[in-house]
PDB file of C-alpha atoms and ligand atoms in Angstrom:
ATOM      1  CA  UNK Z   1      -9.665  42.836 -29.490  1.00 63.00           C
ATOM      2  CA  UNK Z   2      -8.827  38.684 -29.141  1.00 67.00           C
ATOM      3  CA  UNK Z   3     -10.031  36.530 -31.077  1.00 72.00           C
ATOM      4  CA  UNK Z   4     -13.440  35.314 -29.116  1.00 77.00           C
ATOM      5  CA  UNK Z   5     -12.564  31.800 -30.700  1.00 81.00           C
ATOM      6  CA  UNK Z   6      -9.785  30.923 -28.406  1.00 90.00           C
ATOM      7  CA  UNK Z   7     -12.287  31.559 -25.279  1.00 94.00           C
ATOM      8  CA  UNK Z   8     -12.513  28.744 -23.022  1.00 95.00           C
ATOM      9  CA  UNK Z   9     -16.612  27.396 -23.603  1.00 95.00           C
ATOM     10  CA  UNK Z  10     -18.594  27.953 -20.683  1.00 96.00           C
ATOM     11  CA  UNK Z  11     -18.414  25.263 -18.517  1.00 96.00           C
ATOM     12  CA  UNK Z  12     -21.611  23.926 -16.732  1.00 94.00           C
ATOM     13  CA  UNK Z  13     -20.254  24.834 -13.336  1.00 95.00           C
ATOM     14  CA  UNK Z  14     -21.160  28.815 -14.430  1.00 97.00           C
ATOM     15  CA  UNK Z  15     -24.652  28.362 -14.065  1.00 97.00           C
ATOM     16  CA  UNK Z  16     -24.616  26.773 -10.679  1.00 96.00           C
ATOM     17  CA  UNK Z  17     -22.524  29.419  -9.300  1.00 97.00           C
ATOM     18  CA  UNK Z  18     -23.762  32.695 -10.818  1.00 98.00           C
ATOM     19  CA  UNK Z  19     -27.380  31.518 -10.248  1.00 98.00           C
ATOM     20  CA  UNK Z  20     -29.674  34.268 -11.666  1.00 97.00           C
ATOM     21  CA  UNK Z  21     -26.884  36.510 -12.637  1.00 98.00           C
ATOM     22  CA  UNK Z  22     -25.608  34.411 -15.066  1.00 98.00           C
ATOM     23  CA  UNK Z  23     -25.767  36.897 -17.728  1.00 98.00           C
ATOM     24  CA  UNK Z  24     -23.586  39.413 -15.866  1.00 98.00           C
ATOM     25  CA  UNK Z  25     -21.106  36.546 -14.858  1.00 98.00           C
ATOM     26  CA  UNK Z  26     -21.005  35.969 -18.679  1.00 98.00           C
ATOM     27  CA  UNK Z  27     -21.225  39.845 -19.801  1.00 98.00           C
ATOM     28  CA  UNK Z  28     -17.792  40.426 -17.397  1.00 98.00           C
ATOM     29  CA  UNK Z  29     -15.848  37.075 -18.757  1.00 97.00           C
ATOM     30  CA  UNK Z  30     -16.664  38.239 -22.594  1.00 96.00           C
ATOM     31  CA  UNK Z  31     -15.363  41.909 -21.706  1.00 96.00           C
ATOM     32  CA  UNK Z  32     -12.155  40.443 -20.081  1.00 97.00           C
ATOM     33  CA  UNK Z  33     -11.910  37.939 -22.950  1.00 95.00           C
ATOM     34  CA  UNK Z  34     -11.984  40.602 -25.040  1.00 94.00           C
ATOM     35  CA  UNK Z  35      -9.980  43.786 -23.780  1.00 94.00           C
ATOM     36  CA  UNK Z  36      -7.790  42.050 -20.900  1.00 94.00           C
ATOM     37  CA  UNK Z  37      -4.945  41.140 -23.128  1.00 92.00           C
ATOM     38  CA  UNK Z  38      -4.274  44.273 -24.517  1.00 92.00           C
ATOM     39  CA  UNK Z  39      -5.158  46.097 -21.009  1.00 94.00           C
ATOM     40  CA  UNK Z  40      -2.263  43.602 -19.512  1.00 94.00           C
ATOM     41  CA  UNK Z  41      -4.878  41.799 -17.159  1.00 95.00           C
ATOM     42  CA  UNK Z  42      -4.668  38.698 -18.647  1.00 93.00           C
ATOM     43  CA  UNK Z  43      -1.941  37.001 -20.057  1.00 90.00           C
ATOM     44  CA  UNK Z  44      -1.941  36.163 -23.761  1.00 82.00           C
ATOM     45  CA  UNK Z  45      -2.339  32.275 -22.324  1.00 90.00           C
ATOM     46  CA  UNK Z  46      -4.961  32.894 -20.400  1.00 94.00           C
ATOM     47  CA  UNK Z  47      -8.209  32.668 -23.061  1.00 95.00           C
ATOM     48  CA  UNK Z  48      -8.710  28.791 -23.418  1.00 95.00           C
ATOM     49  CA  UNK Z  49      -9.013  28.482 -19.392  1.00 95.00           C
ATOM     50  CA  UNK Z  50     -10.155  31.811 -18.765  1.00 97.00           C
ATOM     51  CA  UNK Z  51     -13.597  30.473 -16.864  1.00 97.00           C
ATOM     52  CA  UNK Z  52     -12.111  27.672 -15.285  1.00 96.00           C
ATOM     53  CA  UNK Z  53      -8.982  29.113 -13.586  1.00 95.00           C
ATOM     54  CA  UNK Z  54     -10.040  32.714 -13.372  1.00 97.00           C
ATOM     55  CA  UNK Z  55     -13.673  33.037 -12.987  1.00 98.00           C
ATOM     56  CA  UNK Z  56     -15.026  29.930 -11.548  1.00 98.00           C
ATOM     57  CA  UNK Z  57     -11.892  30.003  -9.543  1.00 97.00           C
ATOM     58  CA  UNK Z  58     -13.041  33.386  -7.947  1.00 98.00           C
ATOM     59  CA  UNK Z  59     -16.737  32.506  -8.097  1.00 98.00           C
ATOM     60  CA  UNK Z  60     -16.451  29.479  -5.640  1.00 98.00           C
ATOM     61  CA  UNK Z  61     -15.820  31.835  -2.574  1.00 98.00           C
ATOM     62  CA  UNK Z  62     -19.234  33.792  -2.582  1.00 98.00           C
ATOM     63  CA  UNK Z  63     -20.683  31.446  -0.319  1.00 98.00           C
ATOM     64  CA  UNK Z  64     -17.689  32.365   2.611  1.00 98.00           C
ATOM     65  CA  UNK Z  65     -19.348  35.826   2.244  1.00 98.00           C
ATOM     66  CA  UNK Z  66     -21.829  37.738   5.091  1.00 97.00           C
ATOM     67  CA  UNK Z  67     -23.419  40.402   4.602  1.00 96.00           C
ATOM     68  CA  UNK Z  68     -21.417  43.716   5.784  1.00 97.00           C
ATOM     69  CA  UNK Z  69     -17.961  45.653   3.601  1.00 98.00           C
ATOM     70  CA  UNK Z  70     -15.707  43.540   2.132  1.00 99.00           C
ATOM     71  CA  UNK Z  71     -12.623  44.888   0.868  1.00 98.00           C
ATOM     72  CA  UNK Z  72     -10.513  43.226  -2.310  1.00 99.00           C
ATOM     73  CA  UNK Z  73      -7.342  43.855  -2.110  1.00 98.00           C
ATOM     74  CA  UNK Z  74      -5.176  44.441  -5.501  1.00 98.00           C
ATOM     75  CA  UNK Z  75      -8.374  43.628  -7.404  1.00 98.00           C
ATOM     76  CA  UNK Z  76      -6.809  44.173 -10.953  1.00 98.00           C
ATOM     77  CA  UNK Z  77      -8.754  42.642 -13.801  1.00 98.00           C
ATOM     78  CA  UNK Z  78     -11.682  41.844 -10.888  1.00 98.00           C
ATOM     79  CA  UNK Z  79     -10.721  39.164  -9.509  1.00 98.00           C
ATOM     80  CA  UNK Z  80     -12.345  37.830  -7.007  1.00 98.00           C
ATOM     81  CA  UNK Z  81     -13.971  41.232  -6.450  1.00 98.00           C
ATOM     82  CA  UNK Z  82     -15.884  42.169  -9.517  1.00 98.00           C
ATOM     83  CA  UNK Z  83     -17.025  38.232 -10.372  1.00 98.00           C
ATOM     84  CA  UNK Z  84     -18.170  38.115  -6.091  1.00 98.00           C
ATOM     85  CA  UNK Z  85     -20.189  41.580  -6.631  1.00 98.00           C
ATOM     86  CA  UNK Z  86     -21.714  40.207  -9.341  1.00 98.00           C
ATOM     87  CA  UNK Z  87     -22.809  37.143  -7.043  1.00 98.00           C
ATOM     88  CA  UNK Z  88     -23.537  38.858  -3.779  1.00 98.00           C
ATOM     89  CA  UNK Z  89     -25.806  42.063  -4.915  1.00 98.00           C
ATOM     90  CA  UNK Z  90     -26.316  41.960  -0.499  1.00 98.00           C
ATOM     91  CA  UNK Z  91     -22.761  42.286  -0.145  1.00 98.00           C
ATOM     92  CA  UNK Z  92     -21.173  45.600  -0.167  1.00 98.00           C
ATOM     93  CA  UNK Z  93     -17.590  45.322  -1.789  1.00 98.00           C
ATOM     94  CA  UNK Z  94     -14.456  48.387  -1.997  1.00 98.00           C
ATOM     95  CA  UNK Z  95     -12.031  47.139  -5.145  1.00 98.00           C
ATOM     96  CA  UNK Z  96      -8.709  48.662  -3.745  1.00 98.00           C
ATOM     97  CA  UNK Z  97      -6.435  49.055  -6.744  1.00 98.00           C
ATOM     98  CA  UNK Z  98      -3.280  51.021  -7.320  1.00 98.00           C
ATOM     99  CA  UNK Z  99      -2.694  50.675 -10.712  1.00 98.00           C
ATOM    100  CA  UNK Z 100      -4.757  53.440 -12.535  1.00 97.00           C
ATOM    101  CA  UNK Z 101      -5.644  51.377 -15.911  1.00 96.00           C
ATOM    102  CA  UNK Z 102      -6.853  48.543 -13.604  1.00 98.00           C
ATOM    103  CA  UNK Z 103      -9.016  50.935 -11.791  1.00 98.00           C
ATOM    104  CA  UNK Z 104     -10.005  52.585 -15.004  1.00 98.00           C
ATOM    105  CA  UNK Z 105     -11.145  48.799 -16.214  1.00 98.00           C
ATOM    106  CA  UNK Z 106     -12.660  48.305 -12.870  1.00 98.00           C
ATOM    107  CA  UNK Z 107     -14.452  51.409 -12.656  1.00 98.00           C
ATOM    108  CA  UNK Z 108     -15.980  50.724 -16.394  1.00 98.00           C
ATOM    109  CA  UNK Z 109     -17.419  46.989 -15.711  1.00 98.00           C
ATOM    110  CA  UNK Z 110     -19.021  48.195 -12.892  1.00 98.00           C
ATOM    111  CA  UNK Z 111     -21.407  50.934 -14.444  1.00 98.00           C
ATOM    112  CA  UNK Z 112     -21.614  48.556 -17.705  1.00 98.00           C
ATOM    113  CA  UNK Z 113     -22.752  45.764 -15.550  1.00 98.00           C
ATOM    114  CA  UNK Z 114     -24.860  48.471 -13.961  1.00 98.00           C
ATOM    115  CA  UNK Z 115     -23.305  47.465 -10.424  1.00 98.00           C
ATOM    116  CA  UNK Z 116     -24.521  49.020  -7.184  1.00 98.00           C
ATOM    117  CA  UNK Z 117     -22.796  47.363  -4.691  1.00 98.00           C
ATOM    118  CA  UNK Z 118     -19.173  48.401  -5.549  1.00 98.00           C
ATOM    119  CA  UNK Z 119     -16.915  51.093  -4.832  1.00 98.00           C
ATOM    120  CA  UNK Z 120     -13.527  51.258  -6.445  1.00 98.00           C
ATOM    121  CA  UNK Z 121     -10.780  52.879  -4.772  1.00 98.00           C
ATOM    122  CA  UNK Z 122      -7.593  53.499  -6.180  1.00 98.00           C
ATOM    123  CA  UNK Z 123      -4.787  53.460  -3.691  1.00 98.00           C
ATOM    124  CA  UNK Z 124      -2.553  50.661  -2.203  1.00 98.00           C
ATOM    125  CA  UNK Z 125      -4.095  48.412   0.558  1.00 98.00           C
ATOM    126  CA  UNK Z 126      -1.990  50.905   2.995  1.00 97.00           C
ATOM    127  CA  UNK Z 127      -3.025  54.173   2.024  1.00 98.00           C
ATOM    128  CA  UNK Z 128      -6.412  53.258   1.503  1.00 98.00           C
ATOM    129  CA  UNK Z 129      -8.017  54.857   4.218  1.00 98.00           C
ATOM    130  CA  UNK Z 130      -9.533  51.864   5.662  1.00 98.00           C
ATOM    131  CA  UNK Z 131      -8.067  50.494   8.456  1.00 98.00           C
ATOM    132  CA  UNK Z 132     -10.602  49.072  10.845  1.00 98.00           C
ATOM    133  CA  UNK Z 133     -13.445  49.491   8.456  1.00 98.00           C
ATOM    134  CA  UNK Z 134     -13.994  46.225   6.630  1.00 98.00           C
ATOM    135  CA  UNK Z 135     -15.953  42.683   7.922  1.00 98.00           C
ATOM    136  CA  UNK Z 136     -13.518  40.612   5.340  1.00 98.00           C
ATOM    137  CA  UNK Z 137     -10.764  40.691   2.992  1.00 99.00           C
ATOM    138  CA  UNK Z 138     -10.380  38.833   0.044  1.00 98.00           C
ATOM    139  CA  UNK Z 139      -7.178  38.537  -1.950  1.00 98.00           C
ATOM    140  CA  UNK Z 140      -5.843  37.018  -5.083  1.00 98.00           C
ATOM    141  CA  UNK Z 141      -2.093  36.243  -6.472  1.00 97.00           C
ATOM    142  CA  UNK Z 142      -0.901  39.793  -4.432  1.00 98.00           C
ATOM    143  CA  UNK Z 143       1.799  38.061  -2.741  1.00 98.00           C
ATOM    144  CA  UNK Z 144       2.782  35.267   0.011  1.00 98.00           C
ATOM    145  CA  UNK Z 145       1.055  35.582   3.240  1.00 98.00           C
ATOM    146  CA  UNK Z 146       3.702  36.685   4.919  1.00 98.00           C
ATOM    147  CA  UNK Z 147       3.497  39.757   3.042  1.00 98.00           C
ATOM    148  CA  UNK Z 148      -0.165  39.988   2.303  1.00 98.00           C
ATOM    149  CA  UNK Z 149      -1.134  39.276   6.285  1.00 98.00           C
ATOM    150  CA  UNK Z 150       0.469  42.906   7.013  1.00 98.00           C
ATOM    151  CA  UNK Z 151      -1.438  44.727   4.333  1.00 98.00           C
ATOM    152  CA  UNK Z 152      -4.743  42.816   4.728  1.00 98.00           C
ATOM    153  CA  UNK Z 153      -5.036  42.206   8.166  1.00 98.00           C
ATOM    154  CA  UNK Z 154      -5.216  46.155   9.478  1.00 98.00           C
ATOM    155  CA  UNK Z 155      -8.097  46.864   7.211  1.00 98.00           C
ATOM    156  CA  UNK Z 156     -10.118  44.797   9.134  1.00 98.00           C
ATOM    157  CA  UNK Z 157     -12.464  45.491  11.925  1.00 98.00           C
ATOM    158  CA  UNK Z 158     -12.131  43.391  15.311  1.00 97.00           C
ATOM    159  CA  UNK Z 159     -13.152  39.644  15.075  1.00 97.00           C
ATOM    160  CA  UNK Z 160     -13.366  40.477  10.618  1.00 98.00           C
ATOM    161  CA  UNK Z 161     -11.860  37.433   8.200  1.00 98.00           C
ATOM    162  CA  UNK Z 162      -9.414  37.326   5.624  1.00 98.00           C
ATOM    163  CA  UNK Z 163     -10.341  35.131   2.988  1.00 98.00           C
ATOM    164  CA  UNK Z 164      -7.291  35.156   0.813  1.00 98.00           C
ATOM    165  CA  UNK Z 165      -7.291  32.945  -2.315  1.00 98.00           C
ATOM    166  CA  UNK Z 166      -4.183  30.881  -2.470  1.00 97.00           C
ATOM    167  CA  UNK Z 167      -2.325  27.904  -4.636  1.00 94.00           C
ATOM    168  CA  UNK Z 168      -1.388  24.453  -3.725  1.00 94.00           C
ATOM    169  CA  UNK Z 169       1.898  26.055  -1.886  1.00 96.00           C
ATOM    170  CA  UNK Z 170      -0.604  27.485   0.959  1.00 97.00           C
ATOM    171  CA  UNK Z 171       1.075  25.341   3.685  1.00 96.00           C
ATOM    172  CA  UNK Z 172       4.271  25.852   2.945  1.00 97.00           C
ATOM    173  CA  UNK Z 173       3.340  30.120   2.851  1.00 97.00           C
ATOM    174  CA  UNK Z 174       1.000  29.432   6.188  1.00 97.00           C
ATOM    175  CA  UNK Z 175       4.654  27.844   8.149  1.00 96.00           C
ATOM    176  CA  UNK Z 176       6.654  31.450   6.489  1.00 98.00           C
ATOM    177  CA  UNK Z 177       3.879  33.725   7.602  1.00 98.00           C
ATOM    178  CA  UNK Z 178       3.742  32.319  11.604  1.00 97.00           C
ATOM    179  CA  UNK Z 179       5.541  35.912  12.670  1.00 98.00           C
ATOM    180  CA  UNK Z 180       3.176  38.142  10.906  1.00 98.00           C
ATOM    181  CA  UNK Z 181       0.016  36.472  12.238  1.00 98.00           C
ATOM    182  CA  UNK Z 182       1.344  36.708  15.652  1.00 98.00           C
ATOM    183  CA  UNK Z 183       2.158  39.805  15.426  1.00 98.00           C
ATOM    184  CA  UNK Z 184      -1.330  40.854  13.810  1.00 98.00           C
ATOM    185  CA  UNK Z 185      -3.476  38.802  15.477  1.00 98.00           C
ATOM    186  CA  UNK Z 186      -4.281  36.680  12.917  1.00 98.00           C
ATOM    187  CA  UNK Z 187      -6.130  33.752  14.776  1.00 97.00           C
ATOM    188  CA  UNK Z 188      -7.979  30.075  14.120  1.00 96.00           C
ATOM    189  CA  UNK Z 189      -6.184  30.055  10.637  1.00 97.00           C
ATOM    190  CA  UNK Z 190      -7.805  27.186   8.378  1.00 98.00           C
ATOM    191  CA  UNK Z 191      -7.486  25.922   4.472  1.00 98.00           C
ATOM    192  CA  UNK Z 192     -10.881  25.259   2.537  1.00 98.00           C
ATOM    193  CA  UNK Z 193     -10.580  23.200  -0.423  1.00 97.00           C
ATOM    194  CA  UNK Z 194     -13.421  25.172  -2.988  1.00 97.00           C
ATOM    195  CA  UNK Z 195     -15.245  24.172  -5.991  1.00 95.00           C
ATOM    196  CA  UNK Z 196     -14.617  20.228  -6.001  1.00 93.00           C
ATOM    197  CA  UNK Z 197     -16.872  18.511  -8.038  1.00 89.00           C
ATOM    198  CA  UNK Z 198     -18.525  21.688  -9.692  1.00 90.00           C
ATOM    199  CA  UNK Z 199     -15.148  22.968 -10.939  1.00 90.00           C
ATOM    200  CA  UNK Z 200     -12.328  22.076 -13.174  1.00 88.00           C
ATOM    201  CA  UNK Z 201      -9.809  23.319 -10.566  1.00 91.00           C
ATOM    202  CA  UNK Z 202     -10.040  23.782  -7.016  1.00 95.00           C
ATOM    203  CA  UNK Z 203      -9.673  26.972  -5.197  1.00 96.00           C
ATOM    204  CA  UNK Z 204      -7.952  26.984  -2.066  1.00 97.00           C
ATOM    205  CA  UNK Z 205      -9.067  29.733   0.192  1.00 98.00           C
ATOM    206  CA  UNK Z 206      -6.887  30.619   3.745  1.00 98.00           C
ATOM    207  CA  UNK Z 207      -9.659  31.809   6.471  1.00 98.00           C
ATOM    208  CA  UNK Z 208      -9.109  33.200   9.317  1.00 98.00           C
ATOM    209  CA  UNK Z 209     -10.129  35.367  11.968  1.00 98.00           C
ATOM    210  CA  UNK Z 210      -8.241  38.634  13.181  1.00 98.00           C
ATOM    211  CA  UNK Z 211      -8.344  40.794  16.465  1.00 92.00           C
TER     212      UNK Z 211
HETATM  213  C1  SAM E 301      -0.953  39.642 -10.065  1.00 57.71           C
HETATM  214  S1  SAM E 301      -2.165  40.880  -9.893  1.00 57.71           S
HETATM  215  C2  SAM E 301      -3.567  39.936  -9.430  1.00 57.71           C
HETATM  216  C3  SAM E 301      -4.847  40.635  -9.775  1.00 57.71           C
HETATM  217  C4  SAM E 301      -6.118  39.860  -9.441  1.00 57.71           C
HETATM  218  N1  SAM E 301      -6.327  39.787  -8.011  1.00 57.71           N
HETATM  219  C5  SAM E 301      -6.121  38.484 -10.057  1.00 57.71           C
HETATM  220  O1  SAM E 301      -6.222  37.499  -9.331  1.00 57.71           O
HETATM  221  O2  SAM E 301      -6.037  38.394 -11.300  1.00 57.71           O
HETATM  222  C6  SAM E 301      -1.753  41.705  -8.362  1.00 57.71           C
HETATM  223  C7  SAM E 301      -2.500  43.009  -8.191  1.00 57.71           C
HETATM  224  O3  SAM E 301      -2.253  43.503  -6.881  1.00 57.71           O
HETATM  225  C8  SAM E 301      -2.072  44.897  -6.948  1.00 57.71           C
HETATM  226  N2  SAM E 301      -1.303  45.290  -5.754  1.00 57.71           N
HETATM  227  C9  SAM E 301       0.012  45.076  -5.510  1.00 57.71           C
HETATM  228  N3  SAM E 301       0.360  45.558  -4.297  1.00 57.71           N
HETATM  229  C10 SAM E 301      -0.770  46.093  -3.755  1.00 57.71           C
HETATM  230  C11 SAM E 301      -1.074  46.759  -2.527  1.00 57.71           C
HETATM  231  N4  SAM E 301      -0.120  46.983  -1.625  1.00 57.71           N
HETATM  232  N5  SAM E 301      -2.337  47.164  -2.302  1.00 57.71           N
HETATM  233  C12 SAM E 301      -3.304  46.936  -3.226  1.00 57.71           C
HETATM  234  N6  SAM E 301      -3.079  46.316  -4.411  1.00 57.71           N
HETATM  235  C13 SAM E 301      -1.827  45.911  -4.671  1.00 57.71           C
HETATM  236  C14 SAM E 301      -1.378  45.121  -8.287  1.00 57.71           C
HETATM  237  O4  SAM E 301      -1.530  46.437  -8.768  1.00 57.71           O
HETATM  238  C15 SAM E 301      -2.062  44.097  -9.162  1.00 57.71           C
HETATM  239  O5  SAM E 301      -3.215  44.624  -9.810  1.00 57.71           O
END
């Protein structure tokens, strides 16, 4: 257990984008503030910003979301997954996690926060079984899009979206990655700039359409 001291407050920015399920948004930050150190979710540094860059960060995205199955790839300590479940109770999410105590964690915030909208799978975005099935993809610190583009893209269904969270080196990752969306049909790429003005910290999300 961490000391609930060092927990960043919550910043006003929670309310507007949890909405009514505010509670659950805060029930899932106090569990990770409390077990994801010594699960290895979060890092030891990770407390005093923990809403800002973690939460929030993954929060800002619900709006990019339609109704239908969207898949998180390497969803870990929920992120985005779990924080966009909790926003979207009309969106129908699969956690796809290979790590068993991640999927342990996952599995256990979702019946505490009495979730019916989730599924977690655990299995590598590869061998999930999926491949065609999902309307989007979201992603978050799994890897450069040139690697992420192959493990994201074939999950999708014709004319689905990956909306993969990225940091301020998304260009420079979009110019590396040219091959791979060629080659997957990864078209009408775009960067949206998330969160300004209601957030600390922007998110930058890379959108685009495949098939
Ligand atoms: C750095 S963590 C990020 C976790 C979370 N998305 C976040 O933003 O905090 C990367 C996660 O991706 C998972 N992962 C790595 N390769 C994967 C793959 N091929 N398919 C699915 N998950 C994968 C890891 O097990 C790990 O939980």
């Amino acid at each position: 257990m961490t000391d609930r001291l060092l927990l960043e407050p919550e910043p006003p920015g929670a309310a507007v984008l949890f909405g009514d399920r505010l509670d659950q948004g805060r029930a899932f930050t106090e569990a990770l503030a409390d077990h994801g150190e010594e699960l290895g979710l979060i890092g030891p540094l990770e407390l005093p910003r923990l809403w800002t860059r973690h939460i929030l960060n993954s929060a800002v995205v619900a709006p990019l979301l339609h109704p239908g199955l969207v898949g998180d790839v390497g969803s870990g300590a929920g992120l985005p997954g779990l924080v966009l479940a909790i926003i979207r109770p009309d969106v129908s999410f699969v956690l796809i996690e290979p790590m068993e105590r991640r999927v342990a964690w996952l599995s256990d915030q979702v019946a505490a926060l009495g979730l019916s909208n989730v599924e977690v799978r655990r299995a590598r975005a590869e061998e999930a079984k999926l491949n065609g099935q999902l309307d989007q993809v979201t992603a978050r610190a799994v890897s450069a899009l040139k690697t992420l583009i192959p493990i994201t893209a074939p999950l999708l269904k014709p004319g689905g979206e990956l909306v993969l969270l990225k940091g301020a080196a998304v260009d420079g990752e979009i110019g590396n990655a040219e091959k791979a969306m060629r080659k997957f049909r990864v078209h009408d790429p775009e960067v949206l700039v998330l969160g300004e003005g209601v957030v600390g910290e922007v998110t930058r999300v890379f959108r685009a359409t495949v098939g």
